[in-house]
Amino acid sequence: MEHRWQVAISAGLLAAVWAGVADIFHLITWIGFLSCSTYFALGKLNFQGVVISWATNLSGVFWAWLVISGSSYFETPMVGYLLTGVVTAAMCLQASYSKLAFIPGAFIGCCITFAMGGDIGKILPALIIGSLLGYSMSELTSVLVALKLKWHKRLQGNGAAISSPNHTSS
């Protein structure tokens, strides 16, 4: 990875900011990080990636809510097992729609919902902000890369020698 330092600085800085914001507003930090991870795993480092990560994560939240709610009406755990199978198939089948094509995002949203016992009020804010966190990290990284390139160009224009693993001076 050519821009490892820029990635590390932006990720570290914004992760610390997120942890502080989550603490102040009583948000679930790890949910935001999973949503951020969905954004990066998706590989579309633009606002479309944010929208798709929201769509897939939130679809998973819906599917898990359906299992939790549906199985609560019956005394036998067999209904929950059956609903889990149906929902798993549905999460895979929904991928035929382009905005829901990232199946791992649906599973992440589903797992978060099961882990939180279906507490949608605690899930949604952190899930929404987490994708924006990923977007912010990629944008800050781009700014830092541009600054580095501008700095290198300026140094080269002044006749200064730059030594780095990727650049050797004559």
Coordinates of N, CA, C and O in Angstrom, one line a residue:
M1 N 0.9 -1.2 0.0 CA 0.0 0.0 0.0 C 0.9 1.2 0.0 O 1.7 1.5 0.9
E2 N 0.8 2.0 -1.1 CA 1.7 3.1 -1.3 C 1.5 4.2 -0.2 O 2.4 4.9 0.1
H3 N 0.3 4.5 0.2 CA 0.0 5.6 1.1 C -0.4 5.1 2.5 O -1.3 5.7 3.1
R4 N 0.3 4.2 3.0 CA 0.1 3.6 4.3 C 0.0 4.6 5.4 O -0.9 4.6 6.3
W5 N 0.9 5.6 5.4 CA 0.9 6.6 6.5 C -0.3 7.5 6.4 O -0.9 7.8 7.5
Q6 N -0.7 7.8 5.3 CA -1.9 8.7 5.1 C -3.2 7.9 5.6 O -4.0 8.5 6.3
V7 N -3.3 6.7 5.2 CA -4.4 5.8 5.7 C -4.3 5.7 7.2 O -5.4 5.8 7.9
A8 N -3.1 5.4 7.8 CA -3.0 5.2 9.2 C -3.4 6.5 10.0 O -4.1 6.4 11.0
I9 N -2.9 7.6 9.5 CA -3.2 8.9 10.2 C -4.7 9.2 10.1 O -5.3 9.5 11.2
S10 N -5.3 9.1 9.0 CA -6.8 9.4 8.9 C -7.6 8.4 9.7 O -8.5 8.8 10.4
A11 N -7.3 7.1 9.6 CA -8.0 6.1 10.3 C -7.9 6.3 11.8 O -8.9 6.2 12.5
G12 N -6.7 6.4 12.2 CA -6.4 6.6 13.7 C -7.1 7.8 14.2 O -7.7 7.8 15.3
L13 N -6.9 9.0 13.6 CA -7.5 10.2 14.0 C -9.0 10.1 14.1 O -9.7 10.4 15.1
L14 N -9.7 9.7 13.0 CA -11.1 9.6 12.9 C -11.7 8.5 13.8 O -12.8 8.6 14.3
A15 N -11.0 7.4 14.0 CA -11.4 6.4 15.0 C -11.5 6.9 16.4 O -12.4 6.7 17.1
A16 N -10.5 7.7 16.7 CA -10.5 8.4 18.1 C -11.6 9.3 18.2 O -12.3 9.4 19.3
V17 N -11.9 10.1 17.2 CA -13.0 11.1 17.2 C -14.3 10.3 17.4 O -15.1 10.7 18.2
W18 N -14.5 9.2 16.6 CA -15.7 8.4 16.7 C -15.9 7.8 18.1 O -17.0 7.9 18.6
A19 N -14.8 7.3 18.7 CA -14.9 6.8 20.0 C -15.4 7.8 21.0 O -16.2 7.5 21.9
G20 N -14.8 9.0 20.9 CA -15.2 10.1 21.8 C -16.7 10.5 21.5 O -17.4 10.7 22.5
V21 N -17.1 10.7 20.3 CA -18.5 11.1 20.0 C -19.4 10.0 20.4 O -20.5 10.3 21.0
A22 N -19.1 8.7 20.2 CA -19.9 7.6 20.6 C -20.1 7.6 22.1 O -21.2 7.4 22.6
D23 N -19.0 7.9 22.8 CA -19.1 7.9 24.3 C -20.0 9.1 24.8 O -20.9 8.9 25.6
I24 N -19.8 10.3 24.2 CA -20.6 11.4 24.6 C -22.1 11.2 24.4 O -22.9 11.6 25.2
F25 N -22.4 10.6 23.2 CA -23.8 10.5 22.8 C -24.4 9.1 23.1 O -25.5 8.8 22.7
H26 N -23.6 8.3 23.9 CA -24.1 7.0 24.3 C -24.4 6.1 23.1 O -25.5 5.4 23.1
L27 N -23.6 6.1 22.1 CA -23.7 5.3 20.9 C -22.9 4.0 21.1 O -21.9 4.0 21.8
I28 N -23.2 3.0 20.4 CA -22.4 1.7 20.5 C -21.3 1.8 19.5 O -21.5 1.7 18.3
T29 N -20.1 1.9 20.0 CA -18.9 2.1 19.2 C -18.6 1.0 18.2 O -18.4 1.3 17.1
W30 N -18.7 -0.2 18.7 CA -18.4 -1.3 17.8 C -19.3 -1.5 16.6 O -19.0 -1.9 15.5
I31 N -20.6 -1.0 16.8 CA -21.5 -1.0 15.7 C -21.1 -0.1 14.6 O -21.1 -0.4 13.4
G32 N -20.6 1.1 15.0 CA -20.1 2.1 14.0 C -18.9 1.5 13.3 O -18.7 1.7 12.1
F33 N -18.0 0.8 14.0 CA -16.8 0.3 13.4 C -17.2 -0.9 12.4 O -16.6 -1.0 11.3
L34 N -18.2 -1.6 12.7 CA -18.7 -2.7 11.8 C -19.3 -2.0 10.5 O -19.1 -2.5 9.4
S35 N -20.0 -1.0 10.7 CA -20.6 -0.3 9.5 C -19.5 0.4 8.7 O -19.5 0.3 7.5
C36 N -18.5 0.9 9.4 CA -17.3 1.5 8.7 C -16.6 0.4 7.9 O -16.2 0.6 6.7
S37 N -16.5 -0.8 8.5 CA -15.9 -1.9 7.8 C -16.7 -2.3 6.6 O -16.1 -2.7 5.6
T38 N -18.0 -2.3 6.7 CA -18.8 -2.6 5.5 C -18.5 -1.7 4.4 O -18.3 -2.1 3.2
Y39 N -18.4 -0.4 4.7 CA -18.1 0.6 3.7 C -16.8 0.3 2.9 O -16.7 0.2 1.7
F40 N -15.7 0.0 3.7 CA -14.4 -0.3 3.1 C -14.4 -1.7 2.4 O -13.8 -1.8 1.3
A41 N -15.1 -2.7 3.0 CA -15.1 -4.0 2.3 C -15.9 -4.0 1.0 O -15.5 -4.7 0.1
L42 N -16.8 -3.1 0.9 CA -17.6 -2.9 -0.3 C -16.7 -2.5 -1.5 O -16.9 -2.9 -2.6
G43 N -15.7 -1.6 -1.2 CA -14.8 -1.2 -2.2 C -15.2 0.0 -3.0 O -14.4 0.4 -3.9
K44 N -16.3 0.6 -2.8 CA -16.7 1.8 -3.5 C -16.5 2.9 -2.6 O -17.3 3.3 -1.8
L45 N -15.3 3.6 -2.7 CA -14.9 4.6 -1.8 C -15.4 6.0 -2.2 O -14.7 6.9 -2.5
N46 N -16.8 6.1 -2.3 CA -17.4 7.3 -2.6 C -18.8 7.3 -1.9 O -19.1 6.4 -1.2
F47 N -19.6 8.3 -2.2 CA -20.9 8.4 -1.4 C -21.8 7.2 -1.9 O -22.7 6.8 -1.1
Q48 N -21.7 6.7 -3.1 CA -22.5 5.6 -3.5 C -22.2 4.4 -2.6 O -23.0 3.6 -2.2
G49 N -20.9 4.3 -2.2 CA -20.5 3.2 -1.2 C -21.2 3.4 0.1 O -21.6 2.4 0.7
V50 N -21.4 4.6 0.5 CA -22.1 4.9 1.8 C -23.5 4.4 1.7 O -24.1 3.7 2.5
V51 N -24.2 4.8 0.6 CA -25.6 4.4 0.3 C -25.8 2.9 0.3 O -26.7 2.3 0.9
I52 N -24.9 2.2 -0.4 CA -25.0 0.8 -0.5 C -24.7 0.1 0.8 O -25.3 -0.9 1.2
S53 N -23.7 0.6 1.6 CA -23.5 0.0 2.9 C -24.7 0.2 3.8 O -25.0 -0.7 4.6
W54 N -25.3 1.4 3.7 CA -26.5 1.6 4.5 C -27.6 0.6 4.1 O -28.2 0.0 5.0
A55 N -27.8 0.5 2.8 CA -28.9 -0.3 2.3 C -28.7 -1.8 2.7 O -29.6 -2.4 3.2
T56 N -27.4 -2.3 2.6 CA -27.2 -3.7 2.9 C -27.2 -3.9 4.4 O -27.9 -4.9 4.9
N57 N -26.6 -3.0 5.2 CA -26.6 -3.2 6.7 C -28.0 -3.1 7.2 O -28.5 -3.9 8.0
L58 N -28.8 -2.1 6.7 CA -30.2 -1.9 7.2 C -31.1 -3.0 6.8 O -32.0 -3.4 7.5
S59 N -30.8 -3.6 5.6 CA -31.6 -4.8 5.2 C -31.4 -5.9 6.2 O -32.3 -6.6 6.6
G60 N -30.2 -6.1 6.6 CA -29.8 -7.1 7.6 C -30.5 -6.9 8.9 O -31.0 -7.8 9.6
V61 N -30.6 -5.6 9.3 CA -31.3 -5.3 10.5 C -32.8 -5.7 10.4 O -33.3 -6.3 11.3
F62 N -33.3 -5.3 9.3 CA -34.7 -5.7 9.0 C -34.9 -7.2 9.1 O -35.9 -7.7 9.8
W63 N -34.1 -8.0 8.4 CA -34.3 -9.4 8.4 C -34.1 -10.0 9.8 O -34.9 -10.9 10.2
A64 N -33.2 -9.5 10.6 CA -33.0 -10.1 11.9 C -34.2 -9.7 12.8 O -34.7 -10.5 13.6
W65 N -34.7 -8.5 12.6 CA -35.9 -8.0 13.4 C -37.1 -9.0 13.0 O -37.8 -9.3 13.9
L66 N -37.2 -9.3 11.8 CA -38.2 -10.2 11.3 C -38.1 -11.6 12.1 O -39.1 -12.1 12.5
V67 N -36.9 -12.1 12.2 CA -36.7 -13.4 12.9 C -37.1 -13.2 14.3 O -37.8 -14.1 14.9
I68 N -36.5 -12.2 15.0 CA -36.8 -12.0 16.4 C -38.3 -11.8 16.7 O -38.8 -12.4 17.6
S69 N -38.9 -10.9 15.9 CA -40.3 -10.7 16.1 C -41.2 -11.9 15.8 O -42.1 -12.2 16.5
G70 N -40.9 -12.5 14.6 CA -41.7 -13.6 14.2 C -41.6 -14.8 15.2 O -42.6 -15.5 15.5
S71 N -40.4 -15.1 15.7 CA -40.3 -16.2 16.6 C -40.8 -16.0 18.0 O -41.1 -16.9 18.7
S72 N -41.0 -14.7 18.3 CA -41.5 -14.4 19.6 C -43.0 -14.8 19.8 O -43.5 -14.8 20.9
Y73 N -43.7 -15.0 18.7 CA -45.1 -15.3 18.7 C -45.3 -16.8 19.0 O -46.5 -17.3 19.2
F74 N -44.3 -17.6 19.0 CA -44.4 -19.1 19.1 C -43.5 -19.5 20.3 O -42.5 -19.0 20.6
E75 N -44.0 -20.6 20.9 CA -43.2 -21.1 22.1 C -42.1 -22.1 21.7 O -41.2 -22.3 22.5
T76 N -42.2 -22.6 20.5 CA -41.2 -23.5 20.1 C -40.0 -22.8 19.3 O -40.2 -21.9 18.5
P77 N -38.8 -23.2 19.6 CA -37.6 -22.6 18.9 C -37.6 -23.0 17.5 O -36.9 -22.4 16.7
M78 N -38.3 -24.0 17.1 CA -38.3 -24.5 15.7 C -38.7 -23.4 14.7 O -38.2 -23.3 13.6
V79 N -39.6 -22.5 15.1 CA -40.0 -21.4 14.3 C -38.9 -20.5 14.0 O -38.6 -20.0 12.9
G80 N -38.1 -20.2 15.1 CA -37.0 -19.3 14.9 C -35.9 -19.9 14.0 O -35.3 -19.2 13.2
Y81 N -35.7 -21.2 14.1 CA -34.8 -21.9 13.2 C -35.3 -21.8 11.7 O -34.5 -21.5 10.8
L82 N -36.5 -22.0 11.5 CA -37.1 -22.0 10.2 C -37.0 -20.5 9.6 O -36.6 -20.3 8.5
L83 N -37.4 -19.6 10.5 CA -37.2 -18.2 10.0 C -35.8 -17.8 9.7 O -35.5 -17.0 8.8
T84 N -34.9 -18.3 10.5 CA -33.4 -18.0 10.2 C -33.0 -18.5 8.9 O -32.3 -17.9 8.1
G85 N -33.5 -19.7 8.5 CA -33.2 -20.3 7.2 C -33.8 -19.5 6.1 O -33.1 -19.2 5.1
V86 N -35.1 -19.1 6.3 CA -35.8 -18.3 5.2 C -35.1 -16.9 5.1 O -34.8 -16.5 3.9
V87 N -34.7 -16.3 6.2 CA -34.1 -15.0 6.1 C -32.7 -15.1 5.5 O -32.3 -14.2 4.7
T88 N -32.0 -16.1 5.8 CA -30.6 -16.3 5.2 C -30.8 -16.4 3.7 O -30.0 -15.8 3.0
A89 N -31.7 -17.2 3.3 CA -31.9 -17.3 1.8 C -32.4 -15.9 1.2 O -31.9 -15.5 0.2
A90 N -33.2 -15.2 1.9 CA -33.7 -13.9 1.4 C -32.5 -12.9 1.3 O -32.4 -12.1 0.4
M91 N -31.6 -12.9 2.3 CA -30.5 -12.0 2.2 C -29.6 -12.3 1.0 O -29.0 -11.4 0.5
C92 N -29.5 -13.6 0.7 CA -28.7 -13.9 -0.5 C -29.5 -13.6 -1.8 O -28.9 -13.0 -2.7
L93 N -30.7 -13.8 -1.8 CA -31.5 -13.5 -3.0 C -31.7 -12.0 -3.3 O -31.8 -11.6 -4.4
Q94 N -31.7 -11.2 -2.2 CA -31.9 -9.8 -2.4 C -30.7 -9.2 -3.2 O -30.8 -8.1 -3.7
A95 N -29.6 -9.9 -3.3 CA -28.4 -9.4 -3.9 C -28.6 -9.3 -5.4 O -27.8 -8.7 -6.1
S96 N -29.7 -9.7 -6.0 CA -30.0 -9.5 -7.4 C -30.4 -8.0 -7.7 O -30.3 -7.6 -8.8
Y97 N -30.7 -7.3 -6.6 CA -30.9 -5.9 -6.7 C -29.6 -5.2 -6.4 O -29.0 -5.4 -5.4
S98 N -29.2 -4.3 -7.3 CA -27.8 -3.8 -7.2 C -27.5 -3.0 -5.9 O -26.4 -3.1 -5.4
K99 N -28.4 -2.3 -5.3 CA -28.2 -1.6 -4.1 C -28.1 -2.6 -2.9 O -27.6 -2.2 -1.8
L100 N -28.5 -3.8 -3.1 CA -28.4 -4.8 -2.0 C -27.5 -6.0 -2.4 O -27.5 -7.0 -1.8
A101 N -26.6 -5.7 -3.3 CA -25.8 -6.8 -3.9 C -24.6 -7.2 -3.0 O -24.1 -8.3 -3.2
F102 N -24.3 -6.4 -2.0 CA -23.2 -6.8 -1.1 C -23.7 -7.6 0.1 O -24.1 -7.1 1.1
I103 N -23.7 -8.9 -0.1 CA -24.3 -9.8 0.8 C -23.7 -9.7 2.2 O -24.4 -9.8 3.2
P104 N -22.3 -9.6 2.4 CA -21.8 -9.5 3.7 C -22.3 -8.3 4.5 O -22.5 -8.4 5.7
G105 N -22.7 -7.2 3.8 CA -23.3 -6.1 4.5 C -24.6 -6.5 5.2 O -24.9 -6.1 6.3
A106 N -25.4 -7.3 4.5 CA -26.7 -7.7 5.1 C -26.4 -8.6 6.3 O -27.1 -8.5 7.3
F107 N -25.5 -9.5 6.2 CA -25.1 -10.4 7.3 C -24.6 -9.6 8.5 O -24.9 -10.0 9.6
I108 N -23.8 -8.6 8.2 CA -23.3 -7.8 9.3 C -24.4 -7.1 10.0 O -24.5 -7.1 11.3
G109 N -25.3 -6.5 9.3 CA -26.5 -5.8 9.9 C -27.4 -6.8 10.7 O -27.8 -6.5 11.8
C110 N -27.5 -8.0 10.2 CA -28.3 -9.0 10.8 C -27.6 -9.5 12.1 O -28.3 -9.5 13.2
C111 N -26.3 -9.7 12.1 CA -25.6 -10.1 13.3 C -25.6 -9.1 14.4 O -25.7 -9.4 15.6
I112 N -25.4 -7.8 14.0 CA -25.5 -6.7 14.9 C -26.9 -6.7 15.6 O -26.9 -6.6 16.9
T113 N -27.9 -6.9 14.9 CA -29.3 -6.9 15.4 C -29.5 -8.1 16.4 O -30.0 -7.9 17.5
F114 N -29.0 -9.2 16.1 CA -29.1 -10.4 17.0 C -28.2 -10.1 18.2 O -28.7 -10.3 19.4
A115 N -27.0 -9.5 18.1 CA -26.2 -9.3 19.2 C -26.8 -8.2 20.1 O -26.6 -8.3 21.4
M116 N -27.5 -7.3 19.6 CA -28.2 -6.2 20.4 C -29.6 -6.6 20.8 O -30.3 -5.8 21.3
G117 N -30.0 -7.9 20.6 CA -31.3 -8.3 21.0 C -32.5 -7.5 20.3 O -33.5 -7.4 20.9
G118 N -32.2 -7.0 19.1 CA -33.2 -6.3 18.4 C -33.5 -4.9 18.8 O -34.5 -4.3 18.4
D119 N -32.6 -4.3 19.6 CA -32.7 -2.9 20.1 C -32.4 -1.9 18.9 O -31.3 -1.4 18.9
I120 N -33.4 -1.7 18.1 CA -33.2 -0.9 16.9 C -32.8 0.5 17.2 O -32.0 1.1 16.5
G121 N -33.3 1.1 18.3 CA -33.0 2.4 18.7 C -31.5 2.6 19.0 O -31.0 3.7 18.8
K122 N -30.8 1.6 19.5 CA -29.4 1.7 19.7 C -28.6 1.3 18.5 O -27.4 1.7 18.4
I123 N -29.2 0.6 17.6 CA -28.4 0.1 16.4 C -28.3 1.2 15.4 O -27.3 1.4 14.8
L124 N -29.5 1.8 15.0 CA -29.5 2.6 13.8 C -28.6 3.8 13.9 O -27.9 4.1 12.9
P125 N -28.5 4.6 14.9 CA -27.6 5.8 14.9 C -26.1 5.4 14.6 O -25.5 6.0 13.7
A126 N -25.6 4.4 15.3 CA -24.2 4.0 15.1 C -24.0 3.4 13.8 O -23.0 3.6 13.1
L127 N -25.0 2.7 13.3 CA -24.9 2.0 11.9 C -24.8 3.1 10.8 O -24.0 3.0 9.9
I128 N -25.7 4.1 11.0 CA -25.7 5.2 10.0 C -24.4 6.0 10.0 O -23.7 6.3 9.0
I129 N -23.9 6.4 11.2 CA -22.7 7.2 11.4 C -21.5 6.4 11.0 O -20.5 6.9 10.4
G130 N -21.5 5.1 11.2 CA -20.3 4.3 10.9 C -19.9 4.3 9.4 O -18.8 4.4 9.1
S131 N -20.9 4.3 8.5 CA -20.6 4.3 7.1 C -20.1 5.7 6.7 O -19.2 5.8 5.9
L132 N -20.6 6.8 7.4 CA -20.1 8.1 7.2 C -18.7 8.2 7.7 O -17.8 9.0 7.2
L133 N -18.4 7.5 8.8 CA -17.0 7.4 9.3 C -16.1 6.9 8.3 O -15.0 7.4 8.0
G134 N -16.4 5.8 7.6 CA -15.6 5.2 6.6 C -15.4 6.2 5.4 O -14.3 6.3 4.9
Y135 N -16.5 6.8 5.0 CA -16.4 7.8 3.9 C -15.4 8.9 4.3 O -14.6 9.4 3.5
S136 N -15.5 9.4 5.6 CA -14.7 10.5 6.1 C -13.2 10.1 6.1 O -12.3 10.8 5.7
M137 N -13.0 8.8 6.5 CA -11.6 8.3 6.5 C -11.0 8.3 5.1 O -9.9 8.7 4.9
S138 N -11.8 7.8 4.1 CA -11.3 7.8 2.7 C -11.1 9.2 2.2 O -10.1 9.4 1.5
E139 N -12.0 10.1 2.5 CA -11.8 11.5 2.1 C -10.6 12.2 2.7 O -9.8 12.8 2.0
L140 N -10.4 12.0 4.0 CA -9.2 12.5 4.7 C -7.9 11.9 4.1 O -6.9 12.6 3.9
T141 N -8.0 10.7 3.8 CA -6.8 10.0 3.2 C -6.5 10.7 1.9 O -5.3 10.9 1.6
S142 N -7.5 10.9 1.1 CA -7.2 11.6 -0.2 C -6.6 12.9 0.0 O -5.7 13.3 -0.8
V143 N -7.1 13.7 0.9 CA -6.5 15.0 1.2 C -5.1 14.9 1.6 O -4.2 15.6 1.1
L144 N -4.8 14.0 2.5 CA -3.4 13.8 3.0 C -2.5 13.3 1.8 O -1.3 13.8 1.8
V145 N -3.0 12.5 1.0 CA -2.2 12.0 -0.2 C -1.9 13.2 -1.1 O -0.7 13.4 -1.6
A146 N -2.9 14.0 -1.4 CA -2.7 15.2 -2.2 C -1.7 16.2 -1.6 O -0.8 16.7 -2.3
L147 N -1.8 16.4 -0.3 CA -0.8 17.2 0.4 C 0.6 16.7 0.3 O 1.6 17.4 0.0
K148 N 0.8 15.4 0.4 CA 2.1 14.8 0.3 C 2.6 15.0 -1.1 O 3.8 15.3 -1.3
L149 N 1.8 14.7 -2.1 CA 2.3 14.9 -3.5 C 2.6 16.3 -3.8 O 3.6 16.6 -4.5
K150 N 1.9 17.2 -3.3 CA 2.1 18.7 -3.5 C 3.5 19.0 -2.8 O 4.3 19.8 -3.4
W151 N 3.7 18.5 -1.6 CA 4.9 18.8 -0.9 C 6.1 18.2 -1.6 O 7.1 18.9 -1.8
H152 N 6.0 17.0 -2.1 CA 7.1 16.4 -2.9 C 7.4 17.2 -4.1 O 8.5 17.4 -4.5
K153 N 6.3 17.6 -4.8 CA 6.5 18.4 -6.0 C 7.2 19.7 -5.8 O 8.1 20.1 -6.5
R154 N 6.8 20.3 -4.7 CA 7.5 21.6 -4.3 C 8.9 21.4 -4.0 O 9.8 22.2 -4.3
L155 N 9.2 20.3 -3.2 CA 10.7 20.0 -2.9 C 11.5 19.8 -4.2 O 12.6 20.2 -4.3
Q156 N 10.9 19.0 -5.1 CA 11.6 18.7 -6.4 C 11.8 20.0 -7.2 O 12.8 20.2 -7.8
G157 N 10.8 20.9 -7.1 CA 10.9 22.2 -7.8 C 12.0 23.1 -7.3 O 12.6 23.9 -8.0
N158 N 12.3 22.9 -6.0 CA 13.3 23.7 -5.3 C 14.7 23.0 -5.5 O 15.7 23.5 -4.9
G159 N 14.8 21.9 -6.2 CA 16.0 21.2 -6.4 C 16.5 20.4 -5.2 O 17.6 19.9 -5.1
A160 N 15.6 20.2 -4.2 CA 16.0 19.4 -3.0 C 15.8 17.9 -3.4 O 15.0 17.5 -4.1
A161 N 16.8 17.2 -2.9 CA 16.7 15.7 -3.1 C 15.8 15.1 -2.1 O 15.8 15.4 -0.9
I162 N 15.0 14.2 -2.6 CA 14.1 13.4 -1.8 C 14.5 12.0 -1.7 O 14.7 11.4 -2.8
S163 N 14.7 11.5 -0.5 CA 15.0 10.1 -0.5 C 13.8 9.3 0.2 O 13.4 9.7 1.3
S164 N 13.3 8.4 -0.5 CA 12.3 7.5 0.0 C 12.5 6.2 -0.7 O 13.2 6.0 -1.7
P165 N 11.8 5.2 -0.2 CA 11.9 3.8 -0.8 C 11.5 3.8 -2.3 O 12.0 3.0 -3.0
N166 N 10.6 4.7 -2.6 CA 10.1 4.7 -4.0 C 10.8 5.7 -4.9 O 10.5 5.8 -6.1
H167 N 11.7 6.5 -4.4 CA 12.4 7.5 -5.2 C 13.8 7.6 -4.8 O 14.2 7.7 -3.7
T168 N 14.7 7.5 -5.8 CA 16.1 7.6 -5.6 C 16.6 8.8 -6.4 O 16.1 9.1 -7.4
S169 N 17.5 9.5 -5.7 CA 18.1 10.7 -6.4 C 19.3 10.3 -7.1 O 20.0 9.4 -6.8
S170 N 19.6 11.0 -8.2 CA 20.8 10.7 -9.0 C 22.0 11.4 -8.5 O 22.1 12.4 -8.1

